[in-house]
Amino acid sequence: MMAADGPETVAIASGQVPVCWRRSARARRISMRIDARSGHVILTLPPRARREDALALLRSHSAWVAASLARMPQAPRWHDGGEVLIDGRPHLIRHCPDARRGVWIEDDVVHVSGDAAFLVRRLSAFLREEARVRLGAALAALARQAGLRPTRLSIRDTRSRWGSCTADGAIMLCWRLVMAPPPVQHYVMAHELAHLRHMNHGPDFWMLVDRLTPHRRAAETWLRREGGALLRDMQE
């Protein structure tokens, strides 16, 4: 798949929207979706499809595009004096330009040293490491309790999925999950661990999930309402 470097601003009936173009040898028709992280409209074209036809599709769905973009949650804004969620709790962000400690937490305050231009990048890297440590320990504990043995854990930055489990037992968790409340984290980990026994979403799978965690319903509701904001690209 080939992608353009950045979004192109396209005028439609509802206003101007950012559009990213994709060419895919596997695509059989022109498709359109809204990227949950960036808020861009993604137009995917088969190799020989014309841009004009893709634009016609976009403009014929102008109302849907406008409504979808309006429903998207606001991206978190990270700046000195702002807040970042860790385990679902807001932590004050304090920029410490003269410090030499990187990023550290004291009394629900996240201190970020260095140039302000790199605050978002440094804070993101810090949270990824926190996710590796915190989520890794929690997953290991839940797996031991359940008698399940994942082959490995990877922490990634995914665009739509909070986690996944492969047929060989490898579990992936999105690092942004570290910003969610612990019951939500517990549910996502239970969901992926359950796939070690059931690589489907059948009744036996959901029965196992419910045995592993009491948080399923509340967590699913939280993820529907709040999860989208955590998947958005962070802004200063």
PDB file of C-alpha atoms in Angstrom:
ATOM      1  CA  MET A   1       0.000   0.000   0.000  1.00  0.00           C
ATOM      2  CA  MET A   2       1.265   3.442  -0.929  1.00  0.00           C
ATOM      3  CA  ALA A   3       0.322   6.541   1.066  1.00  0.00           C
ATOM      4  CA  ALA A   4       0.718  10.257   0.603  1.00  0.00           C
ATOM      5  CA  ASP A   5       2.996  12.078   3.028  1.00  0.00           C
ATOM      6  CA  GLY A   6       0.264  14.093   4.674  1.00  0.00           C
ATOM      7  CA  PRO A   7      -3.380  15.143   4.446  1.00  0.00           C
ATOM      8  CA  GLU A   8      -4.770  17.229   1.610  1.00  0.00           C
ATOM      9  CA  THR A   9      -7.493  19.764   2.380  1.00  0.00           C
ATOM     10  CA  VAL A  10     -10.552  19.073   0.234  1.00  0.00           C
ATOM     11  CA  ALA A  11     -13.666  21.228   0.005  1.00  0.00           C
ATOM     12  CA  ILE A  12     -17.006  19.435   0.319  1.00  0.00           C
ATOM     13  CA  ALA A  13     -20.536  20.674   0.944  1.00  0.00           C
ATOM     14  CA  SER A  14     -20.085  20.640   4.727  1.00  0.00           C
ATOM     15  CA  GLY A  15     -16.781  22.528   4.639  1.00  0.00           C
ATOM     16  CA  GLN A  16     -13.112  21.659   4.252  1.00  0.00           C
ATOM     17  CA  VAL A  17     -11.841  18.290   5.461  1.00  0.00           C
ATOM     18  CA  PRO A  18      -8.348  16.732   5.683  1.00  0.00           C
ATOM     19  CA  VAL A  19      -8.023  13.793   3.280  1.00  0.00           C
ATOM     20  CA  CYS A  20      -5.281  11.168   3.104  1.00  0.00           C
ATOM     21  CA  TRP A  21      -4.979   9.144  -0.087  1.00  0.00           C
ATOM     22  CA  ARG A  22      -4.082   5.460  -0.152  1.00  0.00           C
ATOM     23  CA  ARG A  23      -3.349   3.161  -3.085  1.00  0.00           C
ATOM     24  CA  SER A  24      -3.789  -0.554  -2.395  1.00  0.00           C
ATOM     25  CA  ALA A  25      -3.181  -3.454  -4.743  1.00  0.00           C
ATOM     26  CA  ARG A  26      -5.612  -5.491  -2.636  1.00  0.00           C
ATOM     27  CA  ALA A  27      -8.484  -2.996  -2.822  1.00  0.00           C
ATOM     28  CA  ARG A  28     -11.308  -3.980  -5.167  1.00  0.00           C
ATOM     29  CA  ARG A  29     -13.253  -0.757  -4.844  1.00  0.00           C
ATOM     30  CA  ILE A  30     -12.887   2.771  -3.537  1.00  0.00           C
ATOM     31  CA  SER A  31     -13.487   2.954   0.197  1.00  0.00           C
ATOM     32  CA  MET A  32     -13.687   5.736   2.749  1.00  0.00           C
ATOM     33  CA  ARG A  33     -13.243   5.838   6.511  1.00  0.00           C
ATOM     34  CA  ILE A  34     -12.423   8.290   9.303  1.00  0.00           C
ATOM     35  CA  ASP A  35      -9.095   7.678  11.050  1.00  0.00           C
ATOM     36  CA  ALA A  36      -9.773   7.523  14.786  1.00  0.00           C
ATOM     37  CA  ARG A  37      -6.385   8.922  15.772  1.00  0.00           C
ATOM     38  CA  SER A  38      -5.822  11.779  13.352  1.00  0.00           C
ATOM     39  CA  GLY A  39      -9.362  12.791  12.422  1.00  0.00           C
ATOM     40  CA  HIS A  40      -8.469  12.523   8.725  1.00  0.00           C
ATOM     41  CA  VAL A  41     -10.694  11.087   6.031  1.00  0.00           C
ATOM     42  CA  ILE A  42      -8.904   8.083   4.501  1.00  0.00           C
ATOM     43  CA  LEU A  43      -9.705   7.368   0.856  1.00  0.00           C
ATOM     44  CA  THR A  44      -8.382   4.016  -0.381  1.00  0.00           C
ATOM     45  CA  LEU A  45      -8.231   3.404  -4.119  1.00  0.00           C
ATOM     46  CA  PRO A  46      -7.555   0.271  -6.182  1.00  0.00           C
ATOM     47  CA  PRO A  47      -4.498   0.610  -8.478  1.00  0.00           C
ATOM     48  CA  ARG A  48      -6.420   1.908 -11.501  1.00  0.00           C
ATOM     49  CA  ALA A  49      -9.151   3.899  -9.798  1.00  0.00           C
ATOM     50  CA  ARG A  50      -9.396   7.618 -10.544  1.00  0.00           C
ATOM     51  CA  ARG A  51      -9.075  10.346  -7.943  1.00  0.00           C
ATOM     52  CA  GLU A  52     -12.127  12.008  -9.480  1.00  0.00           C
ATOM     53  CA  ASP A  53     -14.271   8.996  -8.606  1.00  0.00           C
ATOM     54  CA  ALA A  54     -12.949   8.968  -5.043  1.00  0.00           C
ATOM     55  CA  LEU A  55     -13.728  12.678  -4.694  1.00  0.00           C
ATOM     56  CA  ALA A  56     -17.232  12.029  -6.001  1.00  0.00           C
ATOM     57  CA  LEU A  57     -17.697   9.364  -3.316  1.00  0.00           C
ATOM     58  CA  LEU A  58     -16.433  11.749  -0.651  1.00  0.00           C
ATOM     59  CA  ARG A  59     -18.698  14.585  -1.734  1.00  0.00           C
ATOM     60  CA  SER A  60     -21.752  12.342  -2.030  1.00  0.00           C
ATOM     61  CA  HIS A  61     -21.287  11.448   1.651  1.00  0.00           C
ATOM     62  CA  SER A  62     -20.606  14.986   2.843  1.00  0.00           C
ATOM     63  CA  ALA A  63     -23.249  14.876   5.589  1.00  0.00           C
ATOM     64  CA  TRP A  64     -21.916  11.566   6.949  1.00  0.00           C
ATOM     65  CA  VAL A  65     -18.344  12.881   6.956  1.00  0.00           C
ATOM     66  CA  ALA A  66     -19.359  16.065   8.780  1.00  0.00           C
ATOM     67  CA  ALA A  67     -21.389  14.138  11.359  1.00  0.00           C
ATOM     68  CA  SER A  68     -18.595  11.607  11.925  1.00  0.00           C
ATOM     69  CA  LEU A  69     -15.965  14.311  12.430  1.00  0.00           C
ATOM     70  CA  ALA A  70     -18.264  16.228  14.780  1.00  0.00           C
ATOM     71  CA  ARG A  71     -18.734  13.123  16.947  1.00  0.00           C
ATOM     72  CA  MET A  72     -15.023  12.540  17.343  1.00  0.00           C
ATOM     73  CA  PRO A  73     -13.712  13.259  20.846  1.00  0.00           C
ATOM     74  CA  GLN A  74     -11.223  16.039  21.333  1.00  0.00           C
ATOM     75  CA  ALA A  75      -7.590  14.984  21.295  1.00  0.00           C
ATOM     76  CA  PRO A  76      -5.804  15.280  24.656  1.00  0.00           C
ATOM     77  CA  ARG A  77      -3.743  18.455  24.932  1.00  0.00           C
ATOM     78  CA  TRP A  78      -0.462  18.067  26.769  1.00  0.00           C
ATOM     79  CA  HIS A  79       1.210  21.256  27.916  1.00  0.00           C
ATOM     80  CA  ASP A  80       2.630  22.863  31.025  1.00  0.00           C
ATOM     81  CA  GLY A  81      -0.248  23.204  33.468  1.00  0.00           C
ATOM     82  CA  GLY A  82      -2.406  20.704  31.598  1.00  0.00           C
ATOM     83  CA  GLU A  83      -3.339  17.183  32.613  1.00  0.00           C
ATOM     84  CA  VAL A  84      -2.504  13.638  31.552  1.00  0.00           C
ATOM     85  CA  LEU A  85      -4.359  10.517  32.637  1.00  0.00           C
ATOM     86  CA  ILE A  86      -2.444   7.662  34.254  1.00  0.00           C
ATOM     87  CA  ASP A  87      -4.517   4.697  35.440  1.00  0.00           C
ATOM     88  CA  GLY A  88      -7.564   6.856  34.818  1.00  0.00           C
ATOM     89  CA  ARG A  89      -6.515   9.578  37.262  1.00  0.00           C
ATOM     90  CA  PRO A  90      -5.598  13.090  36.099  1.00  0.00           C
ATOM     91  CA  HIS A  91      -2.015  14.121  36.766  1.00  0.00           C
ATOM     92  CA  LEU A  92      -0.841  17.705  36.480  1.00  0.00           C
ATOM     93  CA  ILE A  93       1.841  18.284  33.823  1.00  0.00           C
ATOM     94  CA  ARG A  94       4.679  20.505  35.012  1.00  0.00           C
ATOM     95  CA  HIS A  95       7.413  21.556  32.612  1.00  0.00           C
ATOM     96  CA  CYS A  96      10.832  21.759  34.275  1.00  0.00           C
ATOM     97  CA  PRO A  97      13.144  23.133  31.570  1.00  0.00           C
ATOM     98  CA  ASP A  98      16.276  23.202  33.729  1.00  0.00           C
ATOM     99  CA  ALA A  99      15.899  19.732  35.257  1.00  0.00           C
ATOM    100  CA  ARG A 100      18.009  16.794  34.111  1.00  0.00           C
ATOM    101  CA  ARG A 101      15.790  13.917  35.207  1.00  0.00           C
ATOM    102  CA  GLY A 102      13.807  13.228  32.042  1.00  0.00           C
ATOM    103  CA  VAL A 103      10.213  12.565  33.120  1.00  0.00           C
ATOM    104  CA  TRP A 104       9.143  11.552  36.637  1.00  0.00           C
ATOM    105  CA  ILE A 105       6.047  11.469  38.873  1.00  0.00           C
ATOM    106  CA  GLU A 106       5.731  13.025  42.315  1.00  0.00           C
ATOM    107  CA  ASP A 107       2.424  13.380  44.167  1.00  0.00           C
ATOM    108  CA  ASP A 108       0.229  13.072  41.070  1.00  0.00           C
ATOM    109  CA  VAL A 109       2.383  15.583  39.199  1.00  0.00           C
ATOM    110  CA  VAL A 110       4.246  14.527  36.062  1.00  0.00           C
ATOM    111  CA  HIS A 111       7.432  16.562  35.714  1.00  0.00           C
ATOM    112  CA  VAL A 112       8.886  16.866  32.204  1.00  0.00           C
ATOM    113  CA  SER A 113      12.386  18.265  31.752  1.00  0.00           C
ATOM    114  CA  GLY A 114      14.062  19.683  28.649  1.00  0.00           C
ATOM    115  CA  ASP A 115      12.884  21.926  25.839  1.00  0.00           C
ATOM    116  CA  ALA A 116       9.138  22.619  25.737  1.00  0.00           C
ATOM    117  CA  ALA A 117       9.099  21.671  22.047  1.00  0.00           C
ATOM    118  CA  PHE A 118       9.753  18.061  23.039  1.00  0.00           C
ATOM    119  CA  LEU A 119       7.270  17.843  25.914  1.00  0.00           C
ATOM    120  CA  VAL A 120       4.702  15.728  24.027  1.00  0.00           C
ATOM    121  CA  ARG A 121       7.366  13.409  22.644  1.00  0.00           C
ATOM    122  CA  ARG A 122       9.015  12.904  26.040  1.00  0.00           C
ATOM    123  CA  LEU A 123       5.736  12.369  27.819  1.00  0.00           C
ATOM    124  CA  SER A 124       4.626   9.831  25.198  1.00  0.00           C
ATOM    125  CA  ALA A 125       7.882   7.896  25.565  1.00  0.00           C
ATOM    126  CA  PHE A 126       7.510   7.941  29.343  1.00  0.00           C
ATOM    127  CA  LEU A 127       3.963   6.574  29.182  1.00  0.00           C
ATOM    128  CA  ARG A 128       5.023   3.821  26.802  1.00  0.00           C
ATOM    129  CA  GLU A 129       7.589   2.669  29.331  1.00  0.00           C
ATOM    130  CA  GLU A 130       5.040   2.962  32.139  1.00  0.00           C
ATOM    131  CA  ALA A 131       2.700   0.815  30.046  1.00  0.00           C
ATOM    132  CA  ARG A 132       5.398  -1.798  29.524  1.00  0.00           C
ATOM    133  CA  VAL A 133       6.040  -2.041  33.267  1.00  0.00           C
ATOM    134  CA  ARG A 134       2.534  -1.590  34.678  1.00  0.00           C
ATOM    135  CA  LEU A 135       0.558  -3.528  32.093  1.00  0.00           C
ATOM    136  CA  GLY A 136       3.230  -6.204  31.867  1.00  0.00           C
ATOM    137  CA  ALA A 137       3.083  -6.859  35.610  1.00  0.00           C
ATOM    138  CA  ALA A 138      -0.722  -6.837  35.669  1.00  0.00           C
ATOM    139  CA  LEU A 139      -0.984  -9.192  32.686  1.00  0.00           C
ATOM    140  CA  ALA A 140       1.506 -11.617  34.231  1.00  0.00           C
ATOM    141  CA  ALA A 141      -0.427 -11.643  37.517  1.00  0.00           C
ATOM    142  CA  LEU A 142      -3.773 -12.241  35.820  1.00  0.00           C
ATOM    143  CA  ALA A 143      -2.287 -14.974  33.611  1.00  0.00           C
ATOM    144  CA  ARG A 144      -0.858 -16.787  36.644  1.00  0.00           C
ATOM    145  CA  GLN A 145      -4.173 -16.530  38.454  1.00  0.00           C
ATOM    146  CA  ALA A 146      -5.997 -17.986  35.444  1.00  0.00           C
ATOM    147  CA  GLY A 147      -3.410 -20.662  34.684  1.00  0.00           C
ATOM    148  CA  LEU A 148      -2.760 -19.224  31.230  1.00  0.00           C
ATOM    149  CA  ARG A 149       0.618 -18.742  29.590  1.00  0.00           C
ATOM    150  CA  PRO A 150       1.042 -16.125  26.865  1.00  0.00           C
ATOM    151  CA  THR A 151       4.254 -16.620  24.912  1.00  0.00           C
ATOM    152  CA  ARG A 152       5.183 -12.944  24.929  1.00  0.00           C
ATOM    153  CA  LEU A 153       3.833  -9.435  25.380  1.00  0.00           C
ATOM    154  CA  SER A 154       4.413  -6.482  23.082  1.00  0.00           C
ATOM    155  CA  ILE A 155       3.394  -2.881  23.723  1.00  0.00           C
ATOM    156  CA  ARG A 156       2.491  -0.963  20.568  1.00  0.00           C
ATOM    157  CA  ASP A 157       0.758   2.174  19.358  1.00  0.00           C
ATOM    158  CA  THR A 158      -2.308   0.913  17.518  1.00  0.00           C
ATOM    159  CA  ARG A 159      -4.914   2.990  15.740  1.00  0.00           C
ATOM    160  CA  SER A 160      -8.087   1.191  16.748  1.00  0.00           C
ATOM    161  CA  ARG A 161      -7.438  -1.948  18.786  1.00  0.00           C
ATOM    162  CA  TRP A 162      -6.681  -2.015  22.502  1.00  0.00           C
ATOM    163  CA  GLY A 163      -5.162  -5.449  22.277  1.00  0.00           C
ATOM    164  CA  SER A 164      -4.777  -8.643  20.268  1.00  0.00           C
ATOM    165  CA  CYS A 165      -3.734 -12.269  20.669  1.00  0.00           C
ATOM    166  CA  THR A 166      -2.150 -14.418  17.970  1.00  0.00           C
ATOM    167  CA  ALA A 167      -2.535 -18.143  17.424  1.00  0.00           C
ATOM    168  CA  ASP A 168       0.942 -18.743  18.884  1.00  0.00           C
ATOM    169  CA  GLY A 169      -0.017 -17.054  22.154  1.00  0.00           C
ATOM    170  CA  ALA A 170       1.578 -13.623  21.669  1.00  0.00           C
ATOM    171  CA  ILE A 171      -0.419 -10.792  23.246  1.00  0.00           C
ATOM    172  CA  MET A 172      -0.233  -7.168  22.167  1.00  0.00           C
ATOM    173  CA  LEU A 173      -1.544  -4.251  24.205  1.00  0.00           C
ATOM    174  CA  CYS A 174      -1.838  -0.632  23.121  1.00  0.00           C
ATOM    175  CA  TRP A 175       0.348   1.599  25.316  1.00  0.00           C
ATOM    176  CA  ARG A 176      -2.479   4.126  25.591  1.00  0.00           C
ATOM    177  CA  LEU A 177      -4.317   1.635  27.783  1.00  0.00           C
ATOM    178  CA  VAL A 178      -2.098   2.831  30.654  1.00  0.00           C
ATOM    179  CA  MET A 179      -4.190   6.016  30.678  1.00  0.00           C
ATOM    180  CA  ALA A 180      -7.430   4.079  31.257  1.00  0.00           C
ATOM    181  CA  PRO A 181      -8.772   3.136  34.717  1.00  0.00           C
ATOM    182  CA  PRO A 182      -7.456  -0.171  36.131  1.00  0.00           C
ATOM    183  CA  PRO A 183     -10.821  -1.989  35.715  1.00  0.00           C
ATOM    184  CA  VAL A 184     -10.719  -1.173  31.993  1.00  0.00           C
ATOM    185  CA  GLN A 185      -7.142  -2.408  31.755  1.00  0.00           C
ATOM    186  CA  HIS A 186      -8.169  -5.582  33.604  1.00  0.00           C
ATOM    187  CA  TYR A 187     -10.985  -6.255  31.142  1.00  0.00           C
ATOM    188  CA  VAL A 188      -8.826  -5.758  28.046  1.00  0.00           C
ATOM    189  CA  MET A 189      -6.160  -8.086  29.434  1.00  0.00           C
ATOM    190  CA  ALA A 190      -8.771 -10.694  30.379  1.00  0.00           C
ATOM    191  CA  HIS A 191     -10.218 -10.452  26.878  1.00  0.00           C
ATOM    192  CA  GLU A 192      -6.867 -11.148  25.238  1.00  0.00           C
ATOM    193  CA  LEU A 193      -5.931 -13.906  27.699  1.00  0.00           C
ATOM    194  CA  ALA A 194      -9.239 -15.637  26.977  1.00  0.00           C
ATOM    195  CA  HIS A 195      -8.170 -15.893  23.344  1.00  0.00           C
ATOM    196  CA  LEU A 196      -5.392 -18.247  24.441  1.00  0.00           C
ATOM    197  CA  ARG A 197      -8.135 -20.855  24.803  1.00  0.00           C
ATOM    198  CA  HIS A 198     -10.742 -19.590  22.363  1.00  0.00           C
ATOM    199  CA  MET A 199      -9.609 -17.855  19.150  1.00  0.00           C
ATOM    200  CA  ASN A 200     -13.114 -16.604  18.512  1.00  0.00           C
ATOM    201  CA  HIS A 201     -15.879 -14.620  20.190  1.00  0.00           C
ATOM    202  CA  GLY A 202     -18.233 -17.508  20.822  1.00  0.00           C
ATOM    203  CA  PRO A 203     -20.199 -18.266  24.013  1.00  0.00           C
ATOM    204  CA  ASP A 204     -17.318 -20.213  25.594  1.00  0.00           C
ATOM    205  CA  PHE A 205     -14.999 -17.272  25.026  1.00  0.00           C
ATOM    206  CA  TRP A 206     -17.309 -14.794  26.738  1.00  0.00           C
ATOM    207  CA  MET A 207     -17.928 -17.196  29.611  1.00  0.00           C
ATOM    208  CA  LEU A 208     -14.178 -17.344  30.200  1.00  0.00           C
ATOM    209  CA  VAL A 209     -13.858 -13.555  29.994  1.00  0.00           C
ATOM    210  CA  ASP A 210     -16.555 -13.196  32.637  1.00  0.00           C
ATOM    211  CA  ARG A 211     -14.738 -15.682  34.869  1.00  0.00           C
ATOM    212  CA  LEU A 212     -11.491 -13.750  34.512  1.00  0.00           C
ATOM    213  CA  THR A 213     -12.880 -10.260  35.173  1.00  0.00           C
ATOM    214  CA  PRO A 214     -15.957  -8.712  36.806  1.00  0.00           C
ATOM    215  CA  HIS A 215     -15.490  -5.476  34.854  1.00  0.00           C
ATOM    216  CA  ARG A 216     -16.646  -6.445  31.368  1.00  0.00           C
ATOM    217  CA  ARG A 217     -19.858  -4.409  31.073  1.00  0.00           C
ATOM    218  CA  ALA A 218     -18.569  -1.273  32.778  1.00  0.00           C
ATOM    219  CA  ALA A 219     -15.304  -1.407  30.836  1.00  0.00           C
ATOM    220  CA  GLU A 220     -17.022  -1.813  27.479  1.00  0.00           C
ATOM    221  CA  THR A 221     -19.195   1.201  28.270  1.00  0.00           C
ATOM    222  CA  TRP A 222     -16.161   3.260  29.320  1.00  0.00           C
ATOM    223  CA  LEU A 223     -14.245   2.342  26.167  1.00  0.00           C
ATOM    224  CA  ARG A 224     -17.194   3.311  23.962  1.00  0.00           C
ATOM    225  CA  ARG A 225     -17.575   6.681  25.686  1.00  0.00           C
ATOM    226  CA  GLU A 226     -14.012   7.623  26.582  1.00  0.00           C
ATOM    227  CA  GLY A 227     -11.645   5.367  24.684  1.00  0.00           C
ATOM    228  CA  GLY A 228     -11.745   7.309  21.450  1.00  0.00           C
ATOM    229  CA  ALA A 229     -10.094  10.334  23.039  1.00  0.00           C
ATOM    230  CA  LEU A 230      -7.119   8.258  24.186  1.00  0.00           C
ATOM    231  CA  LEU A 231      -6.591   6.971  20.651  1.00  0.00           C
ATOM    232  CA  ARG A 232      -6.349  10.479  19.224  1.00  0.00           C
ATOM    233  CA  ASP A 233      -2.913  11.902  18.428  1.00  0.00           C
ATOM    234  CA  MET A 234      -1.789  14.022  21.366  1.00  0.00           C
ATOM    235  CA  GLN A 235      -1.431  17.763  20.881  1.00  0.00           C
ATOM    236  CA  GLU A 236       0.467  20.518  22.648  1.00  0.00           C
TER     237      GLU A 236
END
